[in-house]
Amino acid sequence: MLQPVSVAIQFGFLAVIYLFLLWVSRSALKDLRRGDYGGRRAASPEPPPDATGLHAASRAIHGGGEDLDPRLVVARAPGHSPGMEYDVGESAVLGRGDQAEIRLEDPFASARHARLLRQGAIVVLEDMGSTNGTYLNEELVTGPQPLHPGDRVRIGDSEFVFQDR
Amino acid sequence: MSARNRELLALIPASLLVTGGFTAVFIERHNVLSNGSLTYGLVFLGLCLAAHVLLRFTLPDADPYLFPLFAVLACVGLVMIYRIDETLARQQAQWFVIGLGLFAGTIVLLRDDYRVLERYRYTIAAAGLVLLLLPRVPGIGSQVNGAYLGVRLGSLTFQPAEFAKIAIIIFLASYLRDTRQLLVIGARRFAGITFPPLKYLGPLLVVWGAAMAMLFLIQDIGSSLMFFGGFLALLYVATNRLSFVTIGLGMFAAGSWALYQMRPTIQNRVDAWLHPFNTPLYDRVGGSYQLAQSLFAQADGGIFGQGFGQGLIQVSGQGGHMVQLLPAAQTDLIYAVITNELGLVGAVGVICTYLLAVERGFKIATLAKDSFSKLLATGLTAVFALQVFVIVGGVTKVIPLTGVTLPFISYGGSSILANFVLLALLLLVSDRARREVRS
């Protein structure tokens, strides 16, 4: 006697699932149309051969790797006022020596202490065999490390914050 | 419309499904169901609402559709389990309560910055490996159909692999964030294939070794496929090198082949998969009975299904004792029960829900700005998707059947708890990513 009721509920059940799915997929479709779904935009330049899918994805949000402006902002460093910014450019050496692009007046720093190297849309931090080590977010840097905006680079008593635009 | 209001609106279908499903099952089976059992559905709705309020306060910017999609899956599962056995449905509802507690705990604990997880990556990795080894510890480990997946503590059994999958993904995401650049820069080409630099390959080999060891420890190709696939997906996203994935797949194939040669249980599985309707195999204990019955049940469902409560799961045989027509209907074969009662249309609906949930997961990964968040979201989503593939593929005779759960649908405490943690992590990543994009 109740058979028709449960059959009706069954079809209602299926209908609700599909309407819900349609609604959710509409939002996905909108994302695709807008074209900022993490994919490469038609207008953006081809990524360098070493670029990864991650680069491509972050590029869409950053609005192109060419706009990047990697900088080191002084958080605290002897002889520098906090808030001062250094451009990284293609590469920059941090150290106590004269050849260093970013001069550190820090007794714990070596002459050529660490290096920042730009590779495509990524800036890599590398220790150059310093005596007292380089710290990225308070972790000793052992090999080349990619930097992310907001990362803290510390050498002795000098500390910098990495920014990329 | 704000993200949270959109989410509340998207929870309406889930509440309709629970109400409708419970009513239909109750109508069909009121002679065996108690009136009080209808409250389990209400408990579930209350939990959805509680989770929504929690998200409103803690993660206001998180993806609005992810939670409702999971809620729809969970309520299809709950209705099906209710249809199989009301006691199981009560236990499942209780697991949802505990799972929600864990969900809230994860969110509150990691709300400020979930990236603290990176700091504990080796602890987390070790915990993951210990969890995977637990089923082999004599006394507490239990073996089911030749696979070592469960741990028995008193009357409770739990599946450590469910939690291990999250631990391993967190470790890999944080490890690959650091090393991905190196893997790409130092790569050498040899015989047309790009190999990662040997110097940095060590930890990757450890992970590969662990995945292989797990294959031999668990003796279950399905669960290993889930872990290994998640690992390769992360490696691919981190390096954009298809060759690394190819090498990994080759390793996995070789390992599986070796295991196949060594273990008769795996050979049984493969035989059962290739010839489920072969009579001697069908009659053998641990043979193809389960798979063949699953295929019969799905074929019986047709386009629109038999209707709620109409499927045959057990029949009374000789001497009044019950014969299980669908063994492990509430866990392994729940997809077959869904196909049987809701038909092709219902089953496709469930798979589409999974697809959209996975799509939201990858969208979170593309929106996230820092590499760790991207890799974490990708890895969690990939391992979730692979788990669905392994069990649905197994039940539909695409790959050999293995006993992993269908996330959020199958009955099972560990599965529910672990997947709640997974959902919490995805929402945490999503909240940060969407807030940064907006500002």
Coordinates of N, CA and C in Angstrom, one line a residue, chain A residues 2-3 5-6 9-11 13-14 16-18 20-21 23-25 27-28 30-31 37-38 40 49-55 57-58 61-62 119 122 124 139 144-146 148 151 165, chain B residues 6 9-10 13 17 20 23-24 27-28 65 68-69 72 177-178 180-182 184-185 237-240 304 307-308 341-342 345-346 348-349 352-353 356 359-360 363 366-367 369 371 374:
Chain A
L2 N 2.0 1.1 0.7 CA 2.9 2.3 0.8 C 3.9 2.3 -0.3
Q3 N 3.8 1.3 -1.1 CA 4.8 1.2 -2.2 C 5.0 2.5 -3.0
V5 N 4.5 5.5 -2.3 CA 5.2 6.6 -1.5 C 6.7 6.4 -1.5
S6 N 7.1 5.1 -1.3 CA 8.6 5.0 -1.2 C 9.2 5.1 -2.6
I9 N 9.6 8.7 -3.1 CA 10.7 9.2 -2.4 C 12.0 8.9 -3.1
Q10 N 12.1 7.6 -3.6 CA 13.3 7.2 -4.2 C 13.6 8.1 -5.4
F11 N 12.6 8.5 -6.2 CA 12.9 9.3 -7.4 C 13.2 10.8 -6.9
F13 N 14.7 11.5 -4.2 CA 16.1 11.3 -3.6 C 17.1 11.6 -4.8
L14 N 16.8 10.8 -5.9 CA 17.7 10.9 -7.0 C 17.7 12.3 -7.6
V16 N 17.0 15.1 -6.1 CA 17.7 16.1 -5.2 C 19.2 16.0 -5.4
I17 N 19.7 14.7 -5.5 CA 21.2 14.6 -5.7 C 21.6 15.3 -7.0
Y18 N 20.9 15.1 -8.0 CA 21.3 15.6 -9.3 C 21.2 17.1 -9.4
F20 N 21.4 19.1 -6.8 CA 22.5 19.6 -6.0 C 23.8 19.6 -6.8
L21 N 24.1 18.5 -7.5 CA 25.3 18.4 -8.3 C 25.4 19.4 -9.4
W23 N 24.0 22.3 -9.3 CA 24.2 23.6 -8.7 C 25.7 23.8 -8.4
V24 N 26.3 22.8 -7.8 CA 27.7 22.9 -7.5 C 28.6 23.0 -8.7
S25 N 28.2 22.2 -9.8 CA 29.1 22.2 -10.9 C 29.0 23.5 -11.7
S27 N 29.1 26.3 -10.4 CA 30.2 27.2 -9.8 C 31.6 26.8 -10.5
A28 N 31.8 25.5 -10.6 CA 33.0 25.1 -11.3 C 33.1 25.6 -12.7
K30 N 31.8 28.2 -13.9 CA 32.0 29.7 -13.8 C 33.5 29.9 -13.7
D31 N 34.2 29.1 -12.8 CA 35.6 29.3 -12.6 C 36.3 29.0 -13.9
Y37 N 41.5 29.5 -13.4 CA 41.4 28.3 -12.7 C 42.8 27.7 -12.4
G38 N 43.8 28.6 -12.2 CA 45.1 28.0 -12.0 C 45.8 27.6 -13.2
R40 N 47.2 28.2 -17.3 CA 47.9 29.3 -17.9 C 47.0 30.2 -18.7
P49 N 61.6 26.5 -19.1 CA 61.6 25.0 -19.2 C 61.7 24.3 -17.8
D50 N 62.3 25.0 -16.8 CA 62.4 24.4 -15.5 C 61.1 24.6 -14.7
A51 N 60.2 25.4 -15.2 CA 59.0 25.7 -14.4 C 58.2 24.4 -14.1
T52 N 57.5 24.4 -13.0 CA 56.7 23.3 -12.6 C 55.3 23.7 -12.7
G53 N 54.4 22.7 -12.6 CA 53.0 23.0 -12.6 C 52.6 24.0 -11.5
L54 N 53.4 23.8 -10.4 CA 53.1 24.8 -9.3 C 53.4 26.2 -9.7
H55 N 54.5 26.4 -10.4 CA 54.8 27.7 -10.9 C 53.7 28.3 -11.7
A57 N 50.6 27.5 -11.7 CA 49.5 27.7 -10.9 C 49.6 29.0 -10.1
S58 N 50.8 29.2 -9.5 CA 50.9 30.4 -8.7 C 51.0 31.6 -9.6
I61 N 47.9 33.5 -10.3 CA 47.4 34.3 -9.2 C 48.3 35.6 -9.0
H62 N 49.6 35.3 -9.2 CA 50.5 36.5 -9.0 C 50.4 37.4 -10.2
Q119 N 65.6 32.0 -10.0 CA 65.5 31.0 -11.1 C 64.0 31.0 -11.5
I122 N 61.1 31.8 -9.1 CA 61.5 31.4 -7.7 C 62.8 31.9 -7.3
V124 N 66.0 31.3 -4.8 CA 66.6 30.2 -4.0 C 67.7 30.8 -3.1
E139 N 65.5 27.6 10.7 CA 66.1 26.2 10.5 C 67.3 26.4 9.7
P144 N 70.4 24.4 -1.3 CA 69.6 25.5 -1.8 C 68.1 25.3 -1.4
Q145 N 67.5 26.4 -0.9 CA 66.1 26.4 -0.4 C 65.3 27.5 -1.2
P146 N 64.2 27.1 -1.7 CA 63.3 28.1 -2.4 C 62.7 29.0 -1.3
H148 N 59.8 31.7 0.0 CA 58.4 32.1 -0.2 C 58.1 33.4 0.5
D151 N 59.0 34.5 4.3 CA 60.1 33.7 4.9 C 61.1 34.6 5.6
R165 N 56.9 40.9 -4.1 CA 56.3 42.0 -4.9 C 55.9 43.1 -4.1
Chain B
R6 N 26.2 30.5 1.5 CA 26.1 29.5 0.4 C 26.2 28.1 0.9
L9 N 22.9 27.0 2.5 CA 21.9 26.7 1.4 C 22.2 25.3 0.8
A10 N 23.5 25.1 0.6 CA 23.9 23.8 0.0 C 23.7 22.6 1.0
P13 N 20.0 20.3 0.5 CA 19.8 18.9 -0.2 C 20.2 17.8 0.7
L17 N 17.8 14.7 1.7 CA 18.2 13.3 1.4 C 18.1 12.4 2.6
G20 N 14.3 12.0 3.4 CA 13.6 11.2 2.5 C 14.1 9.7 2.6
T23 N 12.8 8.0 5.7 CA 11.4 7.7 5.6 C 11.1 6.5 4.7
A24 N 11.8 6.5 3.6 CA 11.6 5.4 2.6 C 12.0 4.1 3.2
I27 N 9.5 3.0 5.8 CA 8.2 2.5 5.3 C 8.4 1.1 4.8
E28 N 9.5 0.8 4.1 CA 9.7 -0.5 3.6 C 10.0 -1.6 4.6
Y65 N 31.4 24.7 -0.9 CA 30.8 23.5 -1.4 C 31.4 22.2 -0.8
P68 N 29.3 20.6 2.2 CA 28.0 20.0 1.7 C 28.2 18.8 0.9
L69 N 29.2 18.8 0.0 CA 29.4 17.6 -0.8 C 29.7 16.4 0.0
V72 N 26.6 15.2 1.8 CA 25.7 14.4 0.9 C 26.2 13.0 0.8
R177 N 58.2 20.3 -0.7 CA 58.3 21.7 -0.8 C 59.7 22.2 -0.7
D178 N 60.5 21.5 0.1 CA 61.9 21.8 0.2 C 62.8 21.3 -0.9
R180 N 61.8 20.0 -4.1 CA 61.3 19.9 -5.4 C 62.2 20.6 -6.4
Q181 N 62.7 21.8 -6.0 CA 63.6 22.6 -6.9 C 64.8 21.8 -7.2
L182 N 65.4 21.1 -6.2 CA 66.6 20.4 -6.4 C 66.4 19.2 -7.3
V184 N 64.5 19.0 -9.7 CA 64.4 19.5 -11.1 C 65.7 20.0 -11.6
I185 N 66.4 20.8 -10.8 CA 67.7 21.4 -11.3 C 68.7 20.3 -11.6
V237 N 53.1 17.0 -9.3 CA 52.8 18.4 -9.1 C 54.0 19.2 -8.7
A238 N 54.8 18.6 -7.9 CA 56.0 19.3 -7.3 C 57.1 19.6 -8.4
T239 N 57.2 18.6 -9.3 CA 58.4 18.7 -10.3 C 57.9 18.9 -11.7
N240 N 56.7 18.6 -12.1 CA 56.3 18.7 -13.4 C 57.1 17.7 -14.3
F304 N 17.1 2.4 -12.6 CA 16.6 3.2 -11.5 C 16.6 2.4 -10.2
G307 N 14.7 0.1 -5.5 CA 14.0 0.9 -4.5 C 14.6 0.6 -3.1
F308 N 14.4 1.6 -2.2 CA 14.9 1.5 -0.9 C 14.4 0.3 -0.2
E341 N 20.0 -0.7 -5.1 CA 18.7 -0.1 -4.7 C 18.4 1.2 -5.4
L342 N 19.4 2.0 -5.8 CA 19.2 3.2 -6.5 C 19.5 3.2 -8.0
V345 N 21.5 5.2 -12.1 CA 21.4 6.7 -11.9 C 21.9 7.1 -10.5
G346 N 21.6 6.3 -9.5 CA 22.0 6.7 -8.1 C 23.5 6.5 -8.0
V348 N 25.8 6.6 -10.4 CA 26.5 7.7 -11.1 C 26.4 9.0 -10.3
G349 N 25.3 9.2 -9.7 CA 25.2 10.4 -8.8 C 26.2 10.4 -7.7
C352 N 29.6 11.1 -9.2 CA 29.7 12.6 -9.6 C 30.0 13.4 -8.4
T353 N 29.3 13.0 -7.2 CA 29.6 13.8 -6.0 C 31.0 13.7 -5.6
L356 N 33.1 15.9 -8.0 CA 33.0 17.3 -7.6 C 33.8 17.6 -6.4
E359 N 37.2 17.8 -7.4 CA 37.4 19.1 -8.1 C 37.6 20.2 -7.2
R360 N 36.8 20.3 -6.1 CA 36.9 21.4 -5.1 C 38.3 21.3 -4.5
K363 N 40.9 22.6 -6.7 CA 40.7 24.0 -6.8 C 41.4 24.7 -5.7
T366 N 45.0 25.0 -6.3 CA 45.4 26.0 -7.3 C 45.3 27.4 -6.7
L367 N 44.4 27.6 -5.7 CA 44.2 28.9 -5.2 C 45.3 29.2 -4.1
K369 N 48.6 29.8 -2.1 CA 49.8 30.5 -2.6 C 51.1 29.8 -2.3
S371 N 53.8 26.8 -1.5 CA 54.0 25.4 -2.0 C 53.4 24.4 -1.1
K374 N 49.7 24.1 -1.3 CA 49.4 23.5 -2.6 C 49.6 22.0 -2.6

